[in-house]
Tab-separated table of C-alpha atoms in Angstrom:
chain	number	residue	atom	x	y	z
A	210	MET	CA	-18.210	6.503	-20.235
A	211	SER	CA	-17.941	6.183	-16.555
A	212	ALA	CA	-14.607	7.655	-16.338
A	213	THR	CA	-14.173	7.558	-12.645
A	214	SER	CA	-16.049	4.400	-11.431
A	215	SER	CA	-13.686	1.508	-10.187
A	216	SER	CA	-14.689	-2.110	-9.271
A	217	VAL	CA	-13.109	-4.701	-6.885
A	218	GLY	CA	-13.597	-8.116	-7.242
A	219	SER	CA	-14.525	-8.309	-10.784
A	220	ILE	CA	-13.620	-11.141	-12.909
A	221	PRO	CA	-10.816	-9.748	-14.564
A	222	VAL	CA	-9.379	-8.432	-11.258
A	223	LYS	CA	-9.672	-11.980	-9.910
A	224	ARG	CA	-8.491	-13.808	-12.847
A	225	GLY	CA	-5.619	-11.125	-12.997
A	226	LEU	CA	-3.906	-12.510	-10.077
A	227	ALA	CA	-3.725	-16.039	-11.450
A	228	GLU	CA	-2.116	-14.496	-14.336
A	229	MET	CA	0.569	-12.932	-12.080
A	230	LEU	CA	1.307	-16.202	-10.382
A	231	LYS	CA	1.955	-18.107	-13.966
A	232	GLY	CA	5.376	-19.740	-14.426
A	233	GLY	CA	5.732	-19.727	-10.418
A	234	VAL	CA	5.579	-22.412	-7.651
A	235	ILE	CA	3.087	-21.944	-4.698
A	236	MET	CA	4.329	-23.840	-1.658
A	237	ASP	CA	2.441	-25.383	1.086
A	238	VAL	CA	3.552	-23.905	4.777
A	239	VAL	CA	2.569	-24.149	8.153
A	240	THR	CA	4.559	-21.760	10.042
A	241	PRO	CA	5.792	-18.292	9.501
A	242	GLU	CA	9.317	-19.669	9.383
A	243	GLN	CA	8.341	-22.232	6.449
A	244	ALA	CA	6.868	-19.163	4.778
A	245	LYS	CA	10.187	-17.178	4.837
A	246	ILE	CA	11.850	-20.146	3.375
A	247	ALA	CA	9.403	-20.439	0.820
A	248	GLU	CA	9.919	-16.930	0.003
A	249	ASP	CA	13.477	-16.677	0.119
A	250	ALA	CA	13.607	-19.779	-2.396
A	251	GLY	CA	11.331	-17.654	-4.469
A	252	ALA	CA	8.088	-19.056	-4.217
A	253	CYS	CA	5.464	-16.773	-6.073
A	254	ALA	CA	2.985	-17.455	-3.295
A	255	VAL	CA	2.530	-19.581	-0.109
A	256	MET	CA	-0.512	-21.719	0.888
A	257	ALA	CA	-0.919	-21.547	4.671
A	258	LEU	CA	-2.195	-24.933	6.357
A	259	GLU	CA	-2.173	-26.492	9.582
A	260	ARG	CA	-0.950	-29.791	8.449
A	261	VAL	CA	0.621	-30.620	4.864
A	262	PRO	CA	-1.470	-33.067	2.985
A	263	ALA	CA	1.061	-35.967	3.946
A	264	ASP	CA	0.268	-35.461	7.514
A	265	ILE	CA	-3.442	-35.034	7.054
A	266	ARG	CA	-3.227	-38.527	5.285
A	267	ARG	CA	-1.140	-40.053	8.136
A	268	ASP	CA	-3.389	-38.511	11.040
A	269	GLY	CA	-6.791	-39.076	9.579
A	270	GLY	CA	-9.860	-37.263	11.051
A	271	VAL	CA	-11.594	-34.208	9.778
A	272	ALA	CA	-9.365	-31.680	8.250
A	273	ARG	CA	-10.728	-28.138	8.343
A	274	MET	CA	-9.658	-24.485	7.690
A	275	SER	CA	-6.511	-23.452	9.499
A	276	ASP	CA	-6.906	-21.366	12.790
A	277	PRO	CA	-6.996	-17.565	11.464
A	278	GLU	CA	-4.167	-16.778	14.117
A	279	MET	CA	-2.018	-19.097	12.398
A	280	ILE	CA	-2.868	-17.616	8.802
A	281	GLU	CA	-2.398	-14.183	10.139
A	282	GLY	CA	1.235	-14.990	11.328
A	283	ILE	CA	2.128	-16.232	7.887
A	284	GLN	CA	0.535	-13.192	6.315
A	285	ALA	CA	2.874	-11.004	8.468
A	286	ALA	CA	5.873	-12.901	7.719
A	287	VAL	CA	5.956	-12.607	3.830
A	288	SER	CA	5.249	-10.121	1.379
A	289	ILE	CA	4.189	-12.630	-1.363
A	290	PRO	CA	0.224	-13.523	-1.830
A	291	VAL	CA	-0.887	-15.872	0.871
A	292	MET	CA	-3.557	-18.627	-0.165
A	293	ALA	CA	-5.585	-20.674	2.105
A	294	LYS	CA	-7.948	-23.495	1.891
A	295	ALA	CA	-11.449	-23.738	2.755
A	296	ARG	CA	-13.704	-27.106	2.769
A	297	ILE	CA	-15.537	-27.894	-0.546
A	298	GLY	CA	-18.916	-26.353	-0.169
A	299	HIS	CA	-17.970	-24.550	3.326
A	300	PHE	CA	-18.854	-20.903	2.549
A	301	VAL	CA	-18.483	-19.965	5.955
A	302	GLU	CA	-14.744	-20.789	6.042
A	303	ALA	CA	-14.458	-18.991	2.789
A	304	GLN	CA	-16.136	-15.842	4.480
A	305	ILE	CA	-13.824	-15.992	7.538
A	306	LEU	CA	-10.683	-15.983	4.895
A	307	GLN	CA	-11.809	-13.304	2.844
A	308	SER	CA	-12.252	-11.374	6.208
A	309	LEU	CA	-8.558	-12.189	7.083
A	310	GLY	CA	-7.689	-10.698	3.563
A	311	VAL	CA	-6.014	-13.768	2.163
A	312	ASP	CA	-5.211	-13.151	-1.583
A	313	PHE	CA	-6.795	-16.527	-3.023
A	314	ILE	CA	-8.897	-19.274	-1.468
A	315	ASP	CA	-8.345	-22.818	-2.491
A	316	GLU	CA	-11.782	-25.061	-2.167
A	317	SER	CA	-9.929	-28.057	-1.733
A	318	GLU	CA	-10.551	-31.594	-1.423
A	319	VAL	CA	-7.533	-31.870	0.655
A	320	LEU	CA	-9.812	-30.816	3.389
A	321	THR	CA	-12.932	-33.069	4.411
A	322	PRO	CA	-15.822	-31.640	2.310
A	323	ALA	CA	-18.596	-30.025	4.118
A	324	ASP	CA	-21.164	-30.252	1.593
A	325	GLU	CA	-21.822	-33.546	-0.731
A	326	ALA	CA	-23.515	-31.782	-3.338
A	327	HIS	CA	-22.534	-28.246	-3.757
A	328	HIS	CA	-19.357	-26.272	-4.018
A	329	ILE	CA	-19.287	-22.667	-2.890
A	330	ASP	CA	-20.931	-20.056	-5.025
A	331	LYS	CA	-17.669	-18.263	-5.885
A	332	PHE	CA	-19.177	-15.111	-7.575
A	333	LYS	CA	-20.125	-13.810	-4.319
A	334	PHE	CA	-16.771	-13.324	-3.149
A	335	VAL	CA	-14.104	-10.530	-3.737
A	336	VAL	CA	-11.318	-12.734	-3.335
A	337	PRO	CA	-10.423	-15.088	-6.162
A	338	PHE	CA	-10.855	-19.174	-5.885
A	339	VAL	CA	-8.874	-22.030	-6.983
A	340	CYS	CA	-10.623	-25.115	-7.558
A	341	GLY	CA	-9.035	-28.795	-8.280
A	342	ALA	CA	-10.290	-31.051	-11.294
A	343	THR	CA	-9.662	-34.422	-12.459
A	344	ASN	CA	-11.082	-34.019	-15.892
A	345	LEU	CA	-12.459	-30.976	-18.193
A	346	GLY	CA	-15.939	-31.588	-17.195
A	347	GLU	CA	-15.253	-31.050	-13.640
A	348	ALA	CA	-12.900	-27.934	-14.608
A	349	LEU	CA	-15.649	-26.230	-16.353
A	350	ARG	CA	-18.060	-26.776	-13.532
A	351	ARG	CA	-15.807	-25.044	-11.076
A	352	ILE	CA	-15.320	-22.317	-13.581
A	353	SER	CA	-19.064	-21.681	-14.134
A	354	GLU	CA	-19.295	-21.499	-10.220
A	355	GLY	CA	-16.825	-18.869	-10.419
A	356	ALA	CA	-13.546	-20.363	-10.064
A	357	CYS	CA	-10.509	-18.055	-11.596
A	358	MET	CA	-7.968	-20.875	-11.683
A	359	ILE	CA	-7.829	-24.272	-11.784
A	360	ARG	CA	-5.686	-27.014	-10.714
A	361	SER	CA	-5.417	-30.324	-11.790
A	362	LYS	CA	-5.992	-32.466	-8.623
A	363	GLY	CA	-3.428	-35.197	-8.817
A	364	GLU	CA	-3.258	-36.971	-5.598
A	365	ALA	CA	-2.157	-34.725	-2.613
A	366	GLY	CA	0.572	-36.072	0.020
A	367	THR	CA	1.644	-39.067	-1.890
A	368	GLY	CA	4.910	-37.398	-3.616
A	369	ASN	CA	3.552	-39.714	-6.601
A	370	VAL	CA	3.266	-37.587	-9.687
A	371	VAL	CA	1.144	-40.074	-11.659
A	372	GLU	CA	-2.253	-38.862	-10.915
A	373	ALA	CA	-1.193	-35.198	-11.783
A	374	VAL	CA	-0.109	-36.338	-15.249
A	375	ARG	CA	-3.261	-38.228	-15.644
A	376	HIS	CA	-5.586	-35.633	-14.698
A	377	LEU	CA	-3.500	-32.968	-16.691
A	378	ARG	CA	-3.284	-34.948	-19.872
A	379	SER	CA	-7.163	-35.472	-19.434
A	380	ILE	CA	-7.605	-31.859	-19.268
A	381	LEU	CA	-5.482	-30.670	-21.731
A	382	GLY	CA	-6.353	-33.634	-24.427
A	383	ASP	CA	-9.789	-32.972	-24.180
A	384	ILE	CA	-9.167	-29.137	-25.054
A	385	ARG	CA	-7.011	-30.071	-27.980
A	386	ARG	CA	-9.963	-32.506	-29.220
A	387	ILE	CA	-12.719	-29.708	-28.530
A	388	GLY	CA	-10.381	-27.567	-30.570
A	389	THR	CA	-10.663	-29.874	-33.711
A	390	ALA	CA	-14.543	-30.564	-33.261
A	391	ASP	CA	-17.302	-28.754	-35.534
A	392	SER	CA	-19.864	-26.705	-34.424
A	393	ALA	CA	-22.351	-29.494	-33.833
A	394	GLU	CA	-20.271	-31.615	-32.062
A	395	LEU	CA	-19.708	-29.076	-29.473
A	396	PHE	CA	-23.081	-29.861	-28.006
A	397	ASP	CA	-22.236	-33.477	-27.726
A	398	TRP	CA	-19.178	-32.253	-25.861
A	399	ALA	CA	-21.041	-30.293	-23.541
A	400	LYS	CA	-23.380	-33.372	-22.675
A	401	LYS	CA	-20.696	-35.538	-22.360
A	402	LEU	CA	-18.566	-33.365	-19.834
A	403	GLN	CA	-21.918	-32.014	-18.266
A	404	ALA	CA	-20.529	-28.639	-18.792
A	405	PRO	CA	-22.161	-25.194	-20.102
A	406	LEU	CA	-21.984	-25.137	-23.749
A	407	THR	CA	-20.937	-21.680	-23.751
A	408	LEU	CA	-17.607	-22.514	-22.112
A	409	ILE	CA	-17.236	-25.476	-24.464
A	410	GLN	CA	-17.558	-22.948	-27.363
A	411	GLU	CA	-15.201	-20.631	-25.715
A	412	ILE	CA	-12.675	-23.323	-25.482
A	413	ALA	CA	-13.284	-24.389	-29.183
A	414	GLU	CA	-12.438	-20.848	-30.283
A	415	THR	CA	-9.373	-19.981	-28.041
A	416	GLY	CA	-7.862	-23.421	-27.876
A	417	LYS	CA	-7.524	-23.010	-24.070
A	418	LEU	CA	-9.107	-23.083	-20.676
A	419	PRO	CA	-10.821	-19.865	-19.829
A	420	VAL	CA	-8.662	-19.464	-16.781
A	421	PRO	CA	-5.222	-20.399	-15.953
A	422	LEU	CA	-4.664	-24.026	-15.385
A	423	PHE	CA	-1.867	-25.069	-12.825
A	424	CYS	CA	-0.651	-28.450	-11.561
A	425	ALA	CA	-1.023	-30.079	-8.003
A	426	GLY	CA	-0.846	-33.058	-6.124
A	427	GLY	CA	2.171	-35.157	-5.506
A	428	LEU	CA	5.010	-33.320	-7.119
A	429	ALA	CA	8.148	-33.681	-5.477
A	430	THR	CA	11.309	-33.061	-7.390
A	431	PRO	CA	12.275	-30.294	-9.833
A	432	ALA	CA	11.975	-32.972	-12.570
A	433	ASP	CA	8.315	-33.312	-11.638
A	434	ALA	CA	7.300	-29.626	-11.907
A	435	ALA	CA	9.282	-29.526	-15.102
A	436	LEU	CA	7.390	-32.428	-16.594
A	437	ALA	CA	4.073	-30.746	-15.431
A	438	MET	CA	5.067	-27.558	-17.152
A	439	GLN	CA	6.077	-29.285	-20.390
A	440	LEU	CA	2.510	-31.444	-20.481
A	441	GLY	CA	0.997	-27.805	-20.348
A	442	ALA	CA	0.415	-26.587	-16.814
A	443	GLU	CA	1.114	-22.904	-16.246
A	444	ALA	CA	2.479	-22.935	-13.076
A	445	VAL	CA	2.846	-25.685	-10.092
A	446	PHE	CA	1.744	-26.093	-6.393
A	447	VAL	CA	4.029	-28.145	-4.492
A	448	GLY	CA	2.446	-29.558	-0.859
A	449	SER	CA	4.285	-32.033	1.071
A	450	GLY	CA	7.207	-32.287	-1.680
A	451	ILE	CA	9.373	-29.514	-0.066
A	452	PHE	CA	9.040	-29.726	3.835
A	453	LYS	CA	8.784	-33.232	4.029
A	454	SER	CA	12.140	-33.661	2.249
A	455	ASP	CA	15.613	-33.859	3.755
A	456	HIS	CA	16.481	-30.178	2.766
A	457	PRO	CA	13.602	-27.886	1.997
A	458	ALA	CA	15.500	-24.734	1.025
A	459	PRO	CA	17.661	-26.014	-1.521
A	460	ARG	CA	14.762	-28.068	-2.860
A	461	ALA	CA	12.485	-25.249	-2.926
A	462	LYS	CA	14.951	-23.162	-4.715
A	463	ALA	CA	15.638	-25.952	-6.949
A	464	ILE	CA	12.023	-26.473	-8.037
A	465	VAL	CA	11.497	-22.825	-8.652
A	466	GLU	CA	14.141	-22.760	-11.157
A	467	ALA	CA	13.076	-25.841	-12.766
A	468	THR	CA	9.527	-24.487	-13.074
A	469	THR	CA	11.071	-21.314	-15.042
A	470	HIS	CA	13.598	-23.325	-17.060
A	471	PHE	CA	11.384	-26.310	-17.442
A	472	ASP	CA	12.247	-26.706	-21.327
A	473	ASN	CA	16.146	-26.596	-20.600
A	474	PRO	CA	17.425	-30.305	-19.727
A	475	ASP	CA	20.947	-28.883	-18.935
A	476	ILE	CA	19.586	-26.226	-16.407
A	477	LEU	CA	17.370	-29.167	-14.965
A	478	ALA	CA	20.022	-31.557	-14.723
A	479	LYS	CA	22.022	-28.694	-12.826
A	480	VAL	CA	19.438	-28.045	-10.227
A	481	SER	CA	18.533	-31.674	-9.410
A	482	ARG	CA	21.952	-32.322	-8.021
A	483	GLY	CA	22.548	-32.970	-4.663
A	484	LEU	CA	19.351	-32.106	-2.992
A	485	GLY	CA	19.070	-34.917	-0.432
A	486	ALA	CA	16.266	-37.391	-0.200
A	487	PRO	CA	12.736	-36.137	-1.544
A	488	MET	CA	9.825	-37.138	0.500
A	489	THR	CA	9.456	-40.999	0.540
A	490	GLY	CA	6.063	-41.037	-1.428
A	491	ILE	CA	3.529	-43.774	-1.503
A	492	GLY	CA	2.307	-45.917	-4.448
A	493	MET	CA	-1.576	-45.478	-5.280
A	494	ASP	CA	-2.396	-49.002	-4.428
A	495	GLU	CA	-1.032	-48.297	-0.797
A	496	ILE	CA	-3.543	-45.336	0.015
A	497	ASN	CA	-7.069	-45.998	1.239
A	498	GLN	CA	-8.586	-42.502	0.696
A	499	ARG	CA	-8.143	-40.873	-2.645
A	500	TYR	CA	-8.592	-37.041	-2.049
A	501	ALA	CA	-9.034	-36.646	-6.104
A	502	GLU	CA	-12.589	-38.449	-5.512
A	503	ARG	CA	-13.705	-35.647	-3.419
A	504	GLY	CA	-15.462	-32.978	-5.432
A	505	TRP	CA	-17.874	-33.626	-8.403
B	1042	MET	CA	12.198	-1.658	-46.004
B	1043	ASN	CA	10.063	-2.256	-43.090
B	1044	VAL	CA	11.924	-4.327	-40.685
B	1045	SER	CA	9.788	-5.239	-37.851
B	1046	SER	CA	11.171	-4.859	-34.124
B	1047	THR	CA	11.995	-7.717	-32.126
B	1048	ILE	CA	10.851	-7.113	-28.386
B	1049	GLY	CA	11.708	-9.353	-25.388
B	1050	VAL	CA	9.386	-10.464	-22.709
B	1051	LEU	CA	11.458	-11.203	-19.237
B	1052	ALA	CA	9.820	-14.829	-18.821
B	1053	LEU	CA	11.136	-15.859	-15.483
B	1054	GLN	CA	7.812	-15.720	-13.740
B	1055	GLY	CA	4.357	-13.922	-14.102
B	1056	ALA	CA	2.529	-12.572	-16.649
B	1057	PHE	CA	4.780	-12.605	-19.556
B	1058	ALA	CA	2.606	-14.887	-21.954
B	1059	ALA	CA	-0.183	-12.379	-22.026
B	1060	HIS	CA	2.497	-9.700	-23.101
B	1061	LEU	CA	3.832	-11.964	-26.009
B	1062	ASP	CA	0.401	-12.560	-27.064
B	1063	LEU	CA	-0.395	-8.954	-27.397
B	1064	LEU	CA	2.968	-8.201	-29.302
B	1065	THR	CA	1.982	-10.924	-31.954
B	1066	SER	CA	-1.237	-9.260	-32.688
B	1067	LEU	CA	0.742	-6.160	-33.203
B	1068	ASP	CA	2.898	-7.554	-35.586
B	1069	VAL	CA	6.094	-7.329	-33.480
B	1070	VAL	CA	8.392	-10.315	-33.117
B	1071	GLY	CA	7.985	-11.107	-29.286
B	1072	ARG	CA	10.561	-13.396	-27.537
B	1073	PRO	CA	10.787	-14.713	-23.861
B	1074	VAL	CA	13.847	-13.903	-22.131
B	1075	ARG	CA	15.086	-16.239	-19.600
B	1076	LEU	CA	19.065	-16.368	-19.840
B	1077	PRO	CA	21.643	-13.563	-20.655
B	1078	SER	CA	21.930	-14.938	-24.290
B	1079	ASP	CA	17.948	-14.296	-24.812
B	1080	LEU	CA	18.835	-10.448	-24.772
B	1081	GLU	CA	21.011	-10.478	-28.123
B	1082	GLY	CA	19.603	-8.781	-30.934
B	1083	LEU	CA	16.595	-7.228	-28.982
B	1084	ASP	CA	15.237	-3.942	-29.934
B	1085	GLY	CA	13.465	-3.501	-26.530
B	1086	LEU	CA	12.184	-5.368	-23.416
B	1087	ILE	CA	9.108	-5.725	-21.434
B	1088	LEU	CA	9.387	-6.579	-17.679
B	1089	PRO	CA	6.144	-8.009	-16.664
B	1090	GLY	CA	3.995	-8.148	-13.709
B	1091	GLY	CA	4.587	-11.339	-11.122
B	1092	GLU	CA	6.205	-11.505	-7.676
B	1093	SER	CA	9.366	-9.293	-7.989
B	1094	THR	CA	10.894	-11.233	-5.162
B	1095	THR	CA	10.920	-14.243	-7.328
B	1096	MET	CA	11.833	-12.349	-10.426
B	1097	SER	CA	14.887	-10.713	-8.436
B	1098	ASN	CA	16.000	-14.306	-7.185
B	1099	LEU	CA	16.174	-15.695	-10.670
B	1100	LEU	CA	17.811	-12.444	-11.937
B	1101	ARG	CA	20.600	-13.257	-9.674
B	1102	SER	CA	21.083	-16.903	-9.899
B	1103	TYR	CA	21.153	-16.732	-13.703
B	1104	ASP	CA	23.553	-13.578	-13.948
B	1105	LEU	CA	20.813	-11.655	-15.884
B	1106	LEU	CA	21.124	-8.396	-13.726
B	1107	GLY	CA	24.577	-7.032	-15.427
B	1108	PRO	CA	23.438	-7.854	-18.967
B	1109	LEU	CA	20.045	-6.423	-18.137
B	1110	SER	CA	21.589	-3.170	-16.653
B	1111	GLU	CA	23.853	-2.763	-19.947
B	1112	PHE	CA	20.921	-3.270	-22.182
B	1113	ILE	CA	18.815	-0.493	-20.651
B	1114	SER	CA	21.774	1.735	-20.268
B	1115	ALA	CA	22.617	1.162	-23.984
B	1116	GLY	CA	19.251	3.057	-24.633
B	1117	HIS	CA	17.254	0.161	-25.566
B	1118	PRO	CA	13.495	1.043	-24.512
B	1119	VAL	CA	12.221	-1.005	-21.648
B	1120	PHE	CA	8.470	-1.180	-20.109
B	1121	GLY	CA	7.810	-2.482	-16.866
B	1122	THR	CA	4.320	-3.146	-15.499
B	1123	CYS	CA	3.511	-3.763	-11.720
B	1124	ALA	CA	6.430	-5.861	-10.540
B	1125	GLY	CA	8.469	-4.918	-13.869
B	1126	MET	CA	8.226	-1.212	-12.610
B	1127	ILE	CA	9.423	-2.251	-8.986
B	1128	LEU	CA	12.316	-3.852	-10.797
B	1129	LEU	CA	12.979	-0.557	-12.812
B	1130	SER	CA	12.397	1.824	-10.051
B	1131	ASP	CA	14.938	4.036	-8.137
B	1132	ARG	CA	13.886	3.005	-4.689
B	1133	ILE	CA	11.387	0.512	-3.146
B	1134	LEU	CA	9.447	0.685	0.038
B	1135	ASP	CA	7.956	-2.000	1.919
B	1136	GLY	CA	10.050	-4.428	-0.066
B	1137	ARG	CA	12.475	-6.892	0.855
B	1138	ALA	CA	16.152	-5.981	1.933
B	1139	ASP	CA	17.444	-8.257	-1.005
B	1140	GLN	CA	15.125	-6.846	-3.442
B	1141	ILE	CA	16.490	-5.570	-6.836
B	1142	ALA	CA	15.945	-2.072	-8.075
B	1143	LEU	CA	17.566	-1.284	-11.216
B	1144	LYS	CA	17.471	2.465	-10.998
B	1145	SER	CA	16.614	2.730	-14.336
B	1146	ILE	CA	13.892	5.415	-13.733
B	1147	ASP	CA	13.531	8.203	-11.239
B	1148	ILE	CA	10.532	6.943	-9.217
B	1149	VAL	CA	10.257	5.691	-5.646
B	1150	VAL	CA	7.247	2.898	-5.360
B	1151	ARG	CA	5.498	1.249	-2.657
B	1152	ARG	CA	5.267	-2.497	-3.014
B	1153	ASN	CA	1.652	-3.631	-2.846
B	1154	GLY	CA	1.031	0.191	-2.103
B	1155	TYR	CA	-2.675	-0.467	-3.238
B	1156	GLY	CA	-3.192	-3.281	-0.641
B	1157	ARG	CA	-3.923	-6.780	-0.881
B	1158	GLN	CA	-5.897	-8.874	-3.502
B	1159	VAL	CA	-9.289	-8.010	-2.035
B	1160	ASP	CA	-8.368	-4.542	-2.769
B	1161	SER	CA	-7.408	-5.130	-6.332
B	1162	PHE	CA	-9.501	-2.873	-8.654
B	1163	GLU	CA	-10.204	-1.820	-12.508
B	1164	THR	CA	-10.828	1.510	-13.468
B	1165	ASP	CA	-10.590	4.033	-16.332
B	1166	ILE	CA	-7.696	6.386	-16.567
B	1167	ASP	CA	-6.880	9.023	-18.826
B	1168	VAL	CA	-3.676	8.704	-20.939
B	1169	ASP	CA	-1.773	11.586	-22.210
B	1170	GLY	CA	-2.373	11.695	-26.026
B	1171	PHE	CA	-4.955	8.969	-26.126
B	1172	ASP	CA	-8.423	10.263	-27.206
B	1173	SER	CA	-10.507	8.177	-24.902
B	1174	ALA	CA	-10.134	6.518	-21.320
B	1175	PHE	CA	-7.814	3.161	-20.981
B	1176	HIS	CA	-9.470	0.392	-18.816
B	1177	ALA	CA	-6.610	-0.236	-16.312
B	1178	VAL	CA	-6.569	-3.252	-14.091
B	1179	PHE	CA	-4.776	-3.131	-10.891
B	1180	ILE	CA	-3.528	-6.437	-9.286
B	1181	ARG	CA	-1.789	-5.975	-5.624
B	1182	ALA	CA	-0.421	-3.120	-7.239
B	1183	PRO	CA	2.850	-1.110	-6.294
B	1184	ARG	CA	2.108	2.754	-5.755
B	1185	ILE	CA	4.371	5.294	-7.150
B	1186	GLU	CA	5.080	7.725	-4.207
B	1187	GLU	CA	7.735	9.986	-5.691
B	1188	VAL	CA	8.738	10.821	-9.430
B	1189	GLY	CA	11.819	12.544	-10.163
B	1190	PRO	CA	11.842	16.067	-12.285
B	1191	ASP	CA	12.908	14.331	-15.337
B	1192	VAL	CA	9.896	11.924	-15.333
B	1193	ASP	CA	6.942	12.494	-17.585
B	1194	VAL	CA	3.776	11.554	-16.227
B	1195	LEU	CA	1.384	10.026	-18.869
B	1196	ALA	CA	-1.648	9.100	-16.468
B	1197	ARG	CA	-2.806	9.177	-12.988
B	1198	HIS	CA	-5.519	7.616	-10.948
B	1199	GLU	CA	-6.913	9.645	-8.087
B	1200	GLY	CA	-3.912	11.996	-8.463
B	1201	VAL	CA	-1.202	9.266	-8.140
B	1202	PRO	CA	0.842	8.892	-11.027
B	1203	VAL	CA	0.335	5.112	-12.425
B	1204	LEU	CA	1.891	5.408	-16.062
B	1205	VAL	CA	5.392	7.160	-16.317
B	1206	ARG	CA	8.104	7.753	-18.675
B	1207	GLN	CA	11.800	8.929	-18.567
B	1208	GLY	CA	13.677	8.861	-21.787
B	1209	THR	CA	13.305	5.095	-23.015
B	1210	VAL	CA	11.899	3.698	-19.989
B	1211	MET	CA	8.227	3.482	-19.469
B	1212	ALA	CA	6.501	1.864	-16.123
B	1213	ALA	CA	3.004	1.092	-15.242
B	1214	SER	CA	1.300	0.297	-11.808
B	1215	PHE	CA	-1.235	-1.318	-13.757
B	1216	HIS	CA	-1.877	-4.356	-16.270
B	1217	PRO	CA	-2.499	-3.291	-20.097
B	1218	GLU	CA	-1.626	-6.915	-21.050
B	1219	LEU	CA	-4.731	-7.862	-19.311
B	1220	THR	CA	-7.186	-5.841	-21.710
B	1221	ASN	CA	-8.046	-5.937	-25.346
B	1222	ASP	CA	-6.872	-2.279	-25.574
B	1223	ASP	CA	-3.438	-2.627	-27.243
B	1224	ARG	CA	-2.726	1.246	-27.649
B	1225	ILE	CA	-0.086	1.299	-24.585
B	1226	HIS	CA	1.702	-1.431	-26.138
B	1227	ARG	CA	1.458	0.131	-29.441
B	1228	LEU	CA	3.191	3.344	-27.786
B	1229	PHE	CA	5.959	1.246	-26.405
B	1230	ALA	CA	6.306	-0.563	-29.829
B	1231	ASP	CA	6.865	3.080	-31.264
B	1232	MET	CA	9.393	4.086	-28.671
B	1233	VAL	CA	11.152	0.814	-29.704
B	1234	ARG	CA	11.004	1.538	-33.398
B	1235	ASP	CA	12.156	5.422	-32.902
B	1236	ALA	CA	15.043	4.158	-31.003
B	1237	SER	CA	16.185	1.718	-33.463
B	1238	SER	CA	15.951	4.045	-36.180
B	1239	SER	CA	17.801	6.743	-34.376
B	1240	GLY	CA	20.754	4.255	-34.043
B	1241	VAL	CA	20.691	3.753	-30.363
B	1242	THR	CA	21.519	-0.098	-31.061
B	1243	SER	CA	23.777	-2.059	-28.840
B	1244	ARG	CA	27.211	-3.522	-29.946
B	1245	ASP	CA	25.597	-6.739	-30.559
B	1246	GLN	CA	22.894	-5.834	-32.866
B	1247	VAL	CA	23.427	-6.697	-36.214
B	1248	ARG	CA	21.553	-4.381	-38.779
């Protein structure tokens, strides 16, 4: 027994932080002031970025990692975990974020991908990673690269929950189906999902994803958050939905309460009242770039 | 007759599901606690890890603070891990001004005292009464800076207390729910059983 050896950055330590974020709301913030509002409202973590997805969508151009100065400003403003986004495959942005001491890196399709074939080798990092997924195969490929949390992608910056629901249902539906498959069928599942057999077998045994499954992309109301939780998400990310609404602070607080009390309609009715207008939102046929299609 | 205990797990935010799973494996009835009425009939309570500021907000908004304090002062055993330990402590350093300290155990804790996530670690610790080391996972862990004279230190890491107990209140800087080792949960379940059998039961408990 190695009584005194301790290790940082191990899988249990990295997945452990994802466990701590369960049942909570992770909010996109672009300034230290917004970060304070998010923390005051009860966010369990903030995602520091330069533009929320709705603005990235509007402005176009290449979206990159945020300026370190801006991330440090947010780290100094709050005591809760701070996450930040790196472009898909951009391992140098990830190295920089780790050097800044961010608590979680989101290898995110909301930013413009830096590599069209390879995601980041996330095992090389001490800091944990979250990655998006539209289906179970994608989720398991990310986990096999070292992701310690999966978020269903949804469609960021739309204020429209339909894609988040589609992706969550796809991931959780296949997990349920694998749970009833016999051992021979698991080989076929691995082939079909283009995912490691060992992870498929693990799901068959445990009935759940090997890492926490959160929901993101298009959530704008307390009811949206509760919908994701009732479908089986373990926590939610809210991006543009809070600071693109009329009254961010009360909306943020209401979404936190709806995530905790997701199965209590009386409380959901109470917290949904008088929040002002949510972000306007857009239909899926009105957008020309689907971020969810980035990554593979 | 051996009546199994019912242990609640505060389920406002954080790692409550992992605690509930562990309790189930111990043949203890586990129940999530989100509202004051959920405390009724419980023999003990676990305050899990997560974000202590988030939990503080939700404890206030849903009027759980008073009932929770009453539950603890009635002598029901409670066990706080990480953020849960912060809630139970006497004083919090580096916390927010509005953060809740229930003052249930005489310790001073420093929030994120072991650093950010990049400093989080796992290690073996020796726990009083265990015949082999316990593998402990520390996640953005609070550091115990001071312990009062009536507090028993059950484990230390590099000289600093990491598992402490005072009467019916136990607290850990680390996360026993994240490993498959159930010895610390069994220790708590025993505390709950002892308290129930010695008649320390609240008014609302039907026996």
